[in-house]
CSV table of C-alpha atoms in Angstrom, one decimal:
chain,number,residue,atom,x,y,z
A,28,MET,CA,-14.6,33.3,7.7
A,29,MET,CA,-12.9,30.1,8.7
A,30,ASP,CA,-16.2,28.3,9.0
A,31,LYS,CA,-17.3,29.5,5.5
A,32,LEU,CA,-13.9,28.4,4.0
A,33,GLU,CA,-14.2,25.0,5.7
A,34,LYS,CA,-17.7,24.4,4.4
A,35,VAL,CA,-16.5,25.1,0.8
A,36,LEU,CA,-13.1,23.5,0.8
A,37,MET,CA,-13.7,20.3,2.8
A,38,PRO,CA,-16.4,18.9,0.5
A,39,MET,CA,-14.3,19.8,-2.5
A,40,ALA,CA,-11.3,18.0,-1.0
A,41,GLU,CA,-13.3,15.0,-0.2
A,42,ALA,CA,-14.9,14.9,-3.7
A,43,ILE,CA,-11.4,15.1,-5.4
A,44,GLY,CA,-9.9,12.7,-3.0
A,45,LYS,CA,-12.5,10.1,-3.7
A,46,ASN,CA,-12.8,10.7,-7.4
A,47,LYS,CA,-11.5,7.4,-9.0
A,48,TYR,CA,-10.6,9.1,-12.3
A,49,LEU,CA,-8.4,11.8,-10.7
A,50,VAL,CA,-6.9,9.4,-8.2
A,51,SER,CA,-6.0,6.9,-11.0
A,52,ILE,CA,-4.4,9.7,-13.1
A,53,ARG,CA,-2.4,10.9,-10.1
A,54,ASP,CA,-1.2,7.4,-9.1
A,55,GLY,CA,-0.6,6.4,-12.7
A,56,PHE,CA,2.0,9.1,-13.2
A,57,LEU,CA,3.9,7.8,-10.2
A,58,VAL,CA,4.9,4.7,-12.2
A,59,SER,CA,7.3,6.8,-14.3
A,60,THR,CA,8.7,8.9,-11.4
A,61,PRO,CA,11.6,6.7,-10.4
A,62,LEU,CA,12.5,6.1,-14.0
A,63,LEU,CA,12.5,9.8,-14.8
A,64,ILE,CA,14.6,10.6,-11.7
A,65,VAL,CA,17.2,8.1,-12.7
A,66,GLY,CA,17.1,9.2,-16.3
A,67,SER,CA,17.6,12.8,-15.1
A,68,ILE,CA,20.9,11.8,-13.5
A,69,PHE,CA,22.2,10.7,-16.9
A,70,LEU,CA,20.8,13.8,-18.5
A,71,LEU,CA,22.6,15.9,-16.0
A,72,LEU,CA,25.8,14.1,-16.7
A,73,ALA,CA,25.4,14.8,-20.4
A,74,ASN,CA,24.5,18.5,-19.9
A,75,PHE,CA,26.2,19.5,-16.6
A,76,PRO,CA,26.4,23.3,-16.8
A,77,ILE,CA,30.2,23.5,-17.0
A,78,PRO,CA,31.5,24.3,-20.6
A,79,GLN,CA,34.7,22.2,-20.2
A,80,TRP,CA,32.6,19.1,-19.1
A,81,ILE,CA,30.1,19.5,-22.0
A,82,GLU,CA,33.1,19.7,-24.5
A,83,PHE,CA,34.6,16.6,-22.9
A,84,VAL,CA,31.5,14.4,-23.1
A,85,GLY,CA,31.0,15.6,-26.7
A,86,THR,CA,34.5,14.7,-27.9
A,87,VAL,CA,35.1,11.4,-26.1
A,88,GLN,CA,34.3,8.5,-28.4
A,89,ILE,CA,33.2,5.0,-27.4
A,90,GLY,CA,33.2,2.9,-30.5
A,91,SER,CA,31.4,4.9,-33.2
A,92,GLN,CA,29.4,7.0,-30.7
A,93,SER,CA,30.2,9.9,-28.4
A,94,LEU,CA,29.9,9.7,-24.7
A,95,GLU,CA,27.2,12.4,-24.9
A,96,ALA,CA,25.1,10.3,-27.2
A,97,LEU,CA,25.4,7.2,-25.0
A,98,LEU,CA,24.4,9.2,-21.9
A,99,SER,CA,21.4,10.7,-23.7
A,100,LYS,CA,20.2,7.2,-24.6
A,101,GLN,CA,18.8,6.9,-21.0
A,102,THR,CA,16.8,10.0,-21.6
A,103,ASP,CA,15.3,8.4,-24.7
A,104,ALA,CA,14.4,5.3,-22.7
A,105,THR,CA,12.6,7.4,-20.0
A,106,PHE,CA,11.5,11.0,-20.9
A,107,THR,CA,11.0,10.4,-24.6
A,108,ILE,CA,8.5,7.6,-23.9
A,109,MET,CA,6.9,9.1,-20.8
A,110,ALA,CA,3.4,8.9,-22.3
A,111,LEU,CA,3.8,5.2,-22.7
A,112,PHE,CA,4.5,4.8,-19.0
A,113,ALA,CA,1.7,7.2,-18.0
A,114,THR,CA,-0.9,5.3,-20.1
A,115,MET,CA,0.2,2.0,-18.7
A,116,GLY,CA,0.2,3.3,-15.1
A,117,ILE,CA,-3.2,5.0,-15.3
A,118,GLY,CA,-4.7,1.9,-16.9
A,119,TYR,CA,-3.3,-0.3,-14.1
A,120,SER,CA,-4.4,2.2,-11.4
A,121,PHE,CA,-7.9,2.7,-12.8
A,122,ALA,CA,-8.4,-1.1,-13.2
A,123,LYS,CA,-7.7,-1.4,-9.5
A,124,GLN,CA,-10.3,1.2,-8.8
A,125,MET,CA,-12.8,-0.6,-11.0
A,126,LYS,CA,-12.0,-3.9,-9.2
A,127,VAL,CA,-10.7,-5.7,-12.3
A,128,ASN,CA,-7.3,-7.3,-13.1
A,129,GLY,CA,-4.7,-4.5,-13.1
A,130,ILE,CA,-2.3,-6.1,-15.6
A,131,PHE,CA,-5.0,-6.5,-18.2
A,132,GLY,CA,-6.2,-3.0,-17.5
A,133,ALA,CA,-2.7,-1.7,-18.3
A,134,ALA,CA,-2.5,-3.9,-21.4
A,135,VAL,CA,-5.8,-2.8,-23.0
A,136,SER,CA,-4.9,0.8,-22.2
A,137,ILE,CA,-1.7,0.6,-24.2
A,138,MET,CA,-3.5,-1.4,-27.0
A,139,ALA,CA,-6.2,1.2,-27.3
A,140,TRP,CA,-3.6,4.0,-27.4
A,141,PHE,CA,-1.6,2.3,-30.2
A,142,ILE,CA,-4.8,1.6,-32.2
A,143,LEU,CA,-5.5,5.3,-32.4
A,144,MET,CA,-1.8,6.4,-32.9
A,145,PRO,CA,-0.9,7.4,-36.5
A,146,TYR,CA,1.8,5.1,-38.0
A,147,SER,CA,3.2,7.6,-40.4
A,148,VAL,CA,5.5,10.7,-40.3
A,149,THR,CA,4.8,13.5,-42.7
A,150,GLY,CA,6.9,16.6,-43.2
A,151,THR,CA,10.2,17.6,-44.6
A,152,ILE,CA,12.6,14.8,-44.8
A,153,ARG,CA,14.8,16.5,-42.2
A,154,GLU,CA,11.9,16.7,-39.7
A,155,MET,CA,10.9,13.2,-40.5
A,156,PHE,CA,14.2,11.6,-39.8
A,157,ASP,CA,14.7,13.7,-36.7
A,158,ALA,CA,11.3,12.6,-35.4
A,159,THR,CA,12.0,8.9,-36.0
A,160,GLY,CA,15.5,9.0,-34.5
A,161,ALA,CA,17.3,8.2,-37.8
A,162,THR,CA,20.1,10.1,-39.4
A,163,MET,CA,20.6,10.8,-43.1
A,164,GLU,CA,22.0,13.3,-45.4
A,165,VAL,CA,19.0,15.0,-47.2
A,166,VAL,CA,18.2,17.9,-49.3
A,167,GLU,CA,16.7,20.7,-47.2
A,168,GLY,CA,13.0,21.3,-47.8
A,169,ALA,CA,12.3,18.0,-49.4
A,170,LYS,CA,9.1,16.4,-48.1
A,171,ALA,CA,7.9,12.9,-47.7
A,172,THR,CA,5.6,10.6,-45.8
A,173,VAL,CA,6.9,7.3,-44.5
A,174,GLY,CA,5.6,4.5,-42.2
A,175,GLY,CA,6.8,4.9,-38.6
A,176,ILE,CA,5.9,6.3,-35.2
A,177,ASN,CA,6.7,9.9,-34.4
A,178,LEU,CA,8.5,9.9,-31.1
A,179,GLY,CA,6.6,13.0,-30.2
A,180,TRP,CA,3.4,11.0,-29.7
A,181,LEU,CA,5.3,8.7,-27.2
A,182,GLY,CA,6.3,11.8,-25.2
A,183,SER,CA,4.5,15.0,-24.2
A,184,LYS,CA,2.2,15.2,-27.2
A,185,GLY,CA,0.6,11.8,-26.4
A,186,ILE,CA,0.0,12.2,-22.7
A,187,PHE,CA,-3.6,13.5,-22.7
A,188,ILE,CA,-4.9,11.0,-25.3
A,189,GLY,CA,-3.1,8.3,-23.3
A,190,MET,CA,-5.1,9.4,-20.2
A,191,ILE,CA,-8.3,9.2,-22.2
A,192,CYS,CA,-7.5,5.8,-23.7
A,193,ALA,CA,-6.7,4.4,-20.3
A,194,ILE,CA,-9.9,5.6,-18.7
A,195,VAL,CA,-12.2,4.6,-21.6
A,196,SER,CA,-10.6,1.2,-22.3
A,197,VAL,CA,-10.6,0.1,-18.7
A,198,HIS,CA,-14.2,1.3,-18.3
A,199,ILE,CA,-15.3,-0.8,-21.3
A,200,TYR,CA,-13.3,-3.8,-20.1
A,201,ALA,CA,-14.8,-3.6,-16.6
A,202,TRP,CA,-18.3,-3.2,-17.9
A,203,VAL,CA,-18.0,-6.3,-20.1
A,204,GLU,CA,-16.5,-8.4,-17.4
A,205,LYS,CA,-19.1,-7.4,-14.8
A,206,LYS,CA,-21.8,-8.3,-17.4
A,207,GLY,CA,-20.4,-11.8,-17.2
A,208,TRP,CA,-19.5,-11.9,-20.8
A,209,VAL,CA,-16.3,-14.0,-20.2
A,210,ILE,CA,-15.1,-17.4,-21.2
A,211,LYS,CA,-15.2,-19.6,-18.1
A,212,MET,CA,-12.7,-22.5,-17.9
A,213,PRO,CA,-13.4,-25.8,-16.1
A,214,ALA,CA,-12.0,-26.5,-12.6
A,215,GLY,CA,-8.4,-27.5,-12.4
A,216,VAL,CA,-7.2,-25.2,-15.1
A,217,PRO,CA,-4.2,-23.0,-13.8
A,218,PRO,CA,-5.3,-19.6,-12.6
A,219,THR,CA,-3.2,-17.7,-15.1
A,220,VAL,CA,-4.9,-19.6,-18.0
A,221,VAL,CA,-8.3,-18.9,-16.5
A,222,GLN,CA,-7.5,-15.1,-16.2
A,223,SER,CA,-6.2,-15.1,-19.8
A,224,PHE,CA,-9.3,-16.6,-21.3
A,225,ALA,CA,-11.5,-14.5,-19.1
A,226,ALA,CA,-9.9,-11.4,-20.6
A,227,LEU,CA,-10.5,-12.5,-24.1
A,228,ILE,CA,-14.0,-11.1,-24.8
A,229,PRO,CA,-13.5,-7.9,-22.8
A,230,ALA,CA,-10.3,-7.2,-24.6
A,231,GLY,CA,-11.9,-8.0,-27.9
A,232,VAL,CA,-14.8,-5.5,-27.2
A,233,VAL,CA,-12.2,-2.8,-26.3
A,234,MET,CA,-10.3,-3.4,-29.5
A,235,THR,CA,-13.5,-3.3,-31.6
A,236,PHE,CA,-14.6,-0.1,-30.0
A,237,PHE,CA,-11.3,1.7,-30.7
A,238,PHE,CA,-11.2,0.3,-34.2
A,239,VAL,CA,-14.5,2.0,-34.8
A,240,ILE,CA,-13.3,5.3,-33.3
A,241,ASN,CA,-10.1,5.1,-35.5
A,242,CYS,CA,-12.3,4.5,-38.6
A,243,ILE,CA,-14.4,7.6,-37.7
A,244,PHE,CA,-11.3,9.8,-37.4
A,245,ALA,CA,-9.9,8.3,-40.6
A,246,ALA,CA,-13.1,9.1,-42.5
A,247,CYS,CA,-12.8,12.7,-41.3
A,248,GLY,CA,-9.3,12.9,-42.7
A,249,THR,CA,-7.4,13.1,-39.4
A,250,ASP,CA,-6.5,10.9,-36.4
A,251,ALA,CA,-7.4,11.0,-32.8
A,252,PHE,CA,-3.9,12.0,-31.6
A,253,THR,CA,-3.8,15.1,-33.8
A,254,PHE,CA,-7.4,16.0,-32.9
A,255,ILE,CA,-6.9,15.7,-29.1
A,256,PHE,CA,-3.6,17.5,-29.2
A,257,THR,CA,-5.0,20.4,-31.2
A,258,PHE,CA,-8.4,20.8,-29.5
A,259,LEU,CA,-7.8,19.7,-25.9
A,260,GLN,CA,-4.2,19.4,-24.9
A,261,THR,CA,-2.9,22.6,-26.5
A,262,PRO,CA,-5.6,24.8,-25.0
A,263,LEU,CA,-5.2,23.2,-21.5
A,264,LEU,CA,-1.5,23.6,-21.6
A,265,GLY,CA,-1.9,27.2,-22.7
A,266,LEU,CA,-4.3,27.8,-19.7
A,267,GLY,CA,-2.0,26.0,-17.3
A,268,ASP,CA,1.1,27.9,-18.5
A,269,THR,CA,0.0,31.2,-17.0
A,270,LEU,CA,0.8,33.0,-13.8
A,271,GLY,CA,-2.8,33.3,-12.9
A,272,ALA,CA,-3.4,29.6,-13.0
A,273,MET,CA,-0.4,28.9,-10.9
A,274,ILE,CA,-1.4,31.4,-8.2
A,275,ILE,CA,-4.9,30.1,-8.0
A,276,ALA,CA,-3.8,26.5,-7.8
A,277,TYR,CA,-1.4,27.4,-5.0
A,278,ILE,CA,-3.8,29.4,-3.0
A,279,PHE,CA,-6.2,26.5,-3.0
A,280,LEU,CA,-3.4,24.1,-2.2
A,281,HIS,CA,-2.4,26.0,0.9
A,282,LEU,CA,-6.0,26.5,2.0
A,283,PHE,CA,-6.5,22.8,1.9
A,284,TRP,CA,-3.3,22.3,4.0
A,285,PHE,CA,-4.6,24.9,6.5
A,286,PHE,CA,-7.6,22.7,7.2
A,287,GLY,CA,-5.3,19.6,7.6
A,288,VAL,CA,-5.9,18.1,4.1
A,289,ASN,CA,-2.9,17.3,1.9
A,290,GLY,CA,-3.3,20.1,-0.6
A,291,GLY,CA,-0.6,18.7,-2.9
A,292,SER,CA,-2.6,15.5,-3.4
A,293,VAL,CA,-5.9,17.3,-4.0
A,294,VAL,CA,-4.7,20.1,-6.3
A,295,GLY,CA,-2.0,17.9,-7.9
A,296,ALA,CA,-4.5,15.3,-9.1
A,297,VAL,CA,-5.9,18.1,-11.4
A,298,PHE,CA,-2.9,20.3,-12.1
A,299,ASN,CA,0.1,18.0,-12.1
A,300,PRO,CA,-0.6,16.3,-15.4
A,301,ILE,CA,-0.4,19.8,-17.0
A,302,LEU,CA,2.7,20.7,-15.2
A,303,GLN,CA,4.5,17.4,-16.1
A,304,THR,CA,3.6,17.8,-19.7
A,305,LEU,CA,5.0,21.4,-19.8
A,306,ALA,CA,8.1,20.1,-18.1
A,307,LEU,CA,8.5,17.4,-20.7
A,308,ASP,CA,8.2,20.1,-23.4
A,309,ASN,CA,10.9,22.1,-21.7
A,310,LEU,CA,13.2,19.0,-21.6
A,311,ASN,CA,12.8,18.3,-25.3
A,312,LEU,CA,13.6,21.9,-26.1
A,313,PHE,CA,16.6,21.9,-23.8
A,314,ARG,CA,18.0,18.8,-25.5
A,315,GLU,CA,17.4,20.3,-28.9
A,316,VAL,CA,18.9,23.8,-28.5
A,317,GLY,CA,21.2,23.3,-25.5
A,318,ALA,CA,21.7,25.6,-22.5
A,319,GLN,CA,22.7,28.6,-24.6
A,320,GLY,CA,19.6,28.6,-26.8
A,321,TYR,CA,17.1,27.6,-24.0
A,322,THR,CA,15.1,30.8,-23.4
A,323,VAL,CA,11.5,31.9,-23.1
A,324,ALA,CA,11.8,33.5,-26.6
A,325,ASN,CA,12.6,30.1,-28.1
A,326,GLY,CA,9.5,28.5,-26.5
A,327,ALA,CA,10.5,27.4,-23.0
A,328,HIS,CA,7.6,27.3,-20.6
A,329,ILE,CA,8.0,29.3,-17.3
A,330,ILE,CA,5.4,27.3,-15.5
A,331,SER,CA,6.3,23.6,-15.1
A,332,GLN,CA,6.6,20.8,-12.6
A,333,GLN,CA,10.1,21.9,-11.6
A,334,PHE,CA,8.9,25.6,-11.3
A,335,GLN,CA,6.4,24.4,-8.7
A,336,ASP,CA,8.7,22.0,-6.9
A,337,LEU,CA,11.9,24.0,-6.8
A,338,PHE,CA,10.9,27.7,-6.7
A,339,ALA,CA,7.3,28.0,-5.4
A,340,THR,CA,8.1,26.6,-2.0
A,341,PHE,CA,11.2,25.9,0.0
A,342,GLY,CA,11.0,23.4,2.8
A,343,GLY,CA,7.5,22.2,2.0
A,344,CYS,CA,4.1,23.8,1.7
A,345,GLY,CA,4.0,27.4,2.8
A,346,SER,CA,7.8,27.7,2.0
A,347,THR,CA,8.3,26.9,5.7
A,348,LEU,CA,12.1,26.8,5.5
A,349,SER,CA,11.9,30.6,5.8
A,350,LEU,CA,9.7,30.1,8.9
A,351,LEU,CA,12.1,27.7,10.4
A,352,ILE,CA,15.0,30.2,10.1
A,353,ALA,CA,12.8,32.9,11.7
A,354,MET,CA,12.0,30.5,14.5
A,355,LEU,CA,15.6,29.6,15.2
A,356,PHE,CA,17.1,33.1,15.0
A,357,PHE,CA,14.4,35.4,16.2
A,358,CYS,CA,12.3,33.5,18.8
A,359,LYS,CA,13.0,32.8,22.4
A,360,SER,CA,10.2,30.5,23.7
A,361,LYS,CA,11.3,26.9,24.3
A,362,ARG,CA,8.3,25.6,22.5
A,363,ILE,CA,9.2,27.3,19.2
A,364,THR,CA,13.0,27.0,19.4
A,365,GLU,CA,13.0,23.3,20.3
A,366,LEU,CA,10.5,22.6,17.5
A,367,GLY,CA,12.7,24.5,15.1
A,368,LYS,CA,15.7,22.5,16.0
A,369,LEU,CA,13.8,19.2,15.5
A,370,SER,CA,12.3,20.3,12.2
A,371,LEU,CA,15.4,21.9,10.6
A,372,VAL,CA,16.9,18.8,8.9
A,373,PRO,CA,13.6,17.5,7.5
A,374,GLY,CA,12.8,21.0,6.4
A,375,ILE,CA,16.0,21.4,4.4
A,376,PHE,CA,14.8,18.3,2.4
A,377,GLY,CA,11.2,19.6,1.9
A,378,ILE,CA,9.5,17.7,4.7
A,379,ASN,CA,7.5,20.0,7.0
A,380,GLU,CA,4.8,18.0,8.7
A,381,PRO,CA,6.4,18.7,12.1
A,382,ILE,CA,5.9,22.4,11.5
A,383,VAL,CA,2.5,22.2,9.9
A,384,PHE,CA,1.0,20.1,12.7
A,385,GLY,CA,3.4,20.9,15.6
A,386,LEU,CA,3.6,24.7,15.6
A,387,PRO,CA,0.7,24.4,14.5
A,388,ILE,CA,-0.2,26.0,11.1
A,389,VAL,CA,-3.3,23.9,10.7
A,390,LEU,CA,-6.3,25.8,11.8
A,391,ASN,CA,-4.1,28.6,13.2
A,392,PRO,CA,-5.5,31.9,11.8
A,393,ALA,CA,-2.4,33.7,13.1
A,394,MET,CA,-0.3,31.9,10.5
A,395,LEU,CA,-2.7,31.7,7.5
A,396,ILE,CA,-1.6,35.0,5.9
A,397,PRO,CA,2.1,34.3,5.6
A,398,PHE,CA,1.5,30.6,4.9
A,399,VAL,CA,-0.4,31.6,1.7
A,400,LEU,CA,1.5,34.9,1.0
A,401,VAL,CA,5.1,33.6,0.9
A,402,PRO,CA,4.6,30.9,-1.8
A,403,THR,CA,2.5,33.4,-3.8
A,404,MET,CA,5.4,35.9,-3.6
A,405,ASN,CA,7.8,33.2,-4.7
A,406,ILE,CA,5.7,32.4,-7.7
A,407,VAL,CA,5.2,36.0,-8.8
A,408,LEU,CA,8.9,37.0,-8.4
A,409,THR,CA,10.3,33.9,-10.0
A,410,TYR,CA,7.9,34.2,-12.9
A,411,GLY,CA,8.9,37.8,-13.4
A,412,ALA,CA,12.6,37.0,-13.2
A,413,MET,CA,12.4,34.2,-15.8
A,414,ALA,CA,10.2,36.3,-18.0
A,415,ILE,CA,12.7,39.2,-18.2
A,416,GLY,CA,15.6,36.7,-18.8
A,417,LEU,CA,17.4,37.1,-15.5
A,418,PHE,CA,17.8,33.4,-15.6
A,419,PRO,CA,16.3,30.7,-17.8
A,420,PRO,CA,13.1,28.7,-17.0
A,421,CYS,CA,13.6,25.2,-15.4
A,422,ASN,CA,15.1,22.9,-18.0
A,423,GLY,CA,12.7,20.0,-17.4
A,424,ILE,CA,15.2,17.7,-15.8
A,425,ASN,CA,13.4,15.7,-13.1
A,426,ILE,CA,15.2,16.9,-10.0
A,427,PRO,CA,13.6,15.3,-6.8
A,428,TRP,CA,11.6,17.8,-4.8
A,429,THR,CA,13.7,16.8,-1.8
A,430,THR,CA,16.8,18.3,-3.3
A,431,PRO,CA,18.0,21.2,-1.0
A,432,ILE,CA,17.7,24.8,-2.0
A,433,PHE,CA,20.6,26.3,-4.1
A,434,ILE,CA,21.6,22.9,-5.4
A,435,SER,CA,18.2,22.5,-7.0
A,436,GLY,CA,18.2,26.0,-8.4
A,437,PHE,CA,21.7,25.5,-9.9
A,438,LEU,CA,20.8,22.2,-11.6
A,439,SER,CA,17.4,23.3,-12.9
A,440,THR,CA,18.5,26.8,-14.2
A,441,ASN,CA,22.0,28.2,-13.4
A,442,TRP,CA,23.9,29.9,-10.7
A,443,VAL,CA,21.7,33.0,-10.9
A,444,GLY,CA,18.6,30.9,-10.3
A,445,ALA,CA,20.4,29.4,-7.3
A,446,LEU,CA,21.1,32.8,-5.9
A,447,PHE,CA,17.5,33.9,-6.6
A,448,GLN,CA,16.3,31.0,-4.4
A,449,LEU,CA,18.4,32.3,-1.5
A,450,LEU,CA,16.9,35.8,-2.1
A,451,LEU,CA,13.4,34.4,-2.0
A,452,LEU,CA,14.3,32.4,1.2
A,453,VAL,CA,15.4,35.7,2.9
A,454,LEU,CA,12.3,37.6,1.8
A,455,GLY,CA,10.2,34.7,3.2
A,456,VAL,CA,11.9,35.1,6.6
A,457,ILE,CA,11.1,38.8,6.6
A,458,ILE,CA,7.4,38.1,5.9
A,459,TYR,CA,7.1,35.3,8.5
A,460,MET,CA,9.0,37.2,11.2
A,461,PRO,CA,6.3,39.4,12.6
A,462,PHE,CA,3.8,36.6,12.7
A,463,ILE,CA,6.0,34.1,14.4
A,464,LYS,CA,7.3,36.8,16.8
A,465,ALA,CA,3.7,37.4,17.9
A,466,MET,CA,3.2,33.7,18.6
A,467,ASP,CA,6.6,33.6,20.3
A,468,LYS,CA,5.5,36.4,22.6
A,469,GLN,CA,2.3,34.5,23.5
A,470,TYR,CA,4.2,31.3,24.1
A,471,LEU,CA,6.8,33.1,26.3
A,472,ALA,CA,3.9,34.4,28.4
A,473,ASP,CA,2.4,30.9,28.7
A,474,GLU,CA,5.8,29.4,29.7
A,475,LYS,CA,6.3,32.1,32.3
A,476,ALA,CA,2.9,31.6,33.8
A,477,ALA,CA,3.4,27.8,33.8
A,478,LEU,CA,6.8,28.3,35.5
A,479,GLU,CA,5.2,30.4,38.2
A,480,VAL,CA,2.5,27.9,38.9
A,481,GLN,CA,5.1,25.1,39.1
A,482,LYS,CA,7.2,27.3,41.5
A,483,GLU,CA,4.1,27.8,43.7
A,484,GLU,CA,3.5,24.0,43.8
A,485,ASP,CA,7.1,23.3,44.6
A,486,ASP,CA,7.2,25.8,47.6
A,487,ILE,CA,6.3,24.0,50.9
A,488,ASP,CA,4.9,26.0,53.8
A,489,LEU,CA,5.5,24.1,57.1
A,490,ASP,CA,2.6,26.0,58.7
A,491,ASP,CA,0.2,24.3,56.4
A,492,LEU,CA,1.4,20.8,57.5
A,493,SER,CA,-0.9,19.0,60.1
A,494,PHE,CA,-0.8,15.6,61.7
A,495,GLU,CA,-4.5,15.4,61.2
A,496,ASP,CA,-3.9,15.2,57.4
A,497,LEU,CA,-2.0,11.9,57.9
């Protein structure tokens, strides 16, 4: 069975790991990660789940604005324009993959994206002014169309078309450059000037191509953003926002890890863009309705990036924090207990390579079942608890995956979610216990045998000594 799995999974992991499109998308999203984490700190300050604090930041005025509004500004500068960062990052990363200038790759990606973006906001005047960030007293129900950019396109709604624009624009740019259709400057011209003029024709071809695409959509009475969002992004998000998709993704993720391949990188290259988009939708809803109105019934997604990072696993892949607790409290062999002591602190912060490769879990059939079963159990039980309203879905705030258990649950949901994390941790210990006890029994036998051999070697029999051996 292991041989068959290896023959299927290893080529798949290699293909995904070497796919320049998936690698570029994965790496491109990392550009926004530090900004989103810092922005999350300010968002937490504005919406920390204590009623007295929320009332305080809402009433304190600094000039003409409340402290809450000023704290939320950092969110607008990060989460609200996340698609802009993603498009730029993917363009830069893909340009590196295509062996062309990364800065110009990022630039043409953003240019192409804005060429296709609609520069008008249509709807009721209330919706229109909310979308553009303005405030105005209006008659409810009145409709209008004005020039401007809907901030939704800069956020979650514009991510998928941003990915497409980055890949296509850089592809065209690289193709033109490699054809040699560039302006060449004489010797002695500064390198930055040479690069600028060399990018002129490739950038012009990219602009022309996207101009034609925009004209085609305009002739059809729509725009590329609306089309991609309706016919590609919405169905993909609907598919990704299901319990089945999450379970399948995590089974594959842990099977990859079992064979020593970083499953998070392989599966994340495909699945994380969907999870991050769902998380951004949740964040926008949370900011709009507040903690009291943030429920599944109001449109919050259960599946999201934070659902994966904070509830599917504790202590790293396989939810090995439960395994660590079982190792420390219920095992007696030196090999397991010493490894548990060394791995505990990293495990609390989600780093479990010492366990994965030191126990080991990699290529260890005895640990495969709990390694896959515990995260699957976490996913199913958490999904069910959120679906019935025991505690709300994750609010979309970008809490680092290294945040310890209980703290992460409290900040992403509420105190019930934090307690639920502890419950899942205990259930994981129960599942891991018989498997690690079986390994512990074997290791104890090995240590006893090794000790007996050592004792025999240390015992000296004077009758065996002979001067002829000297």
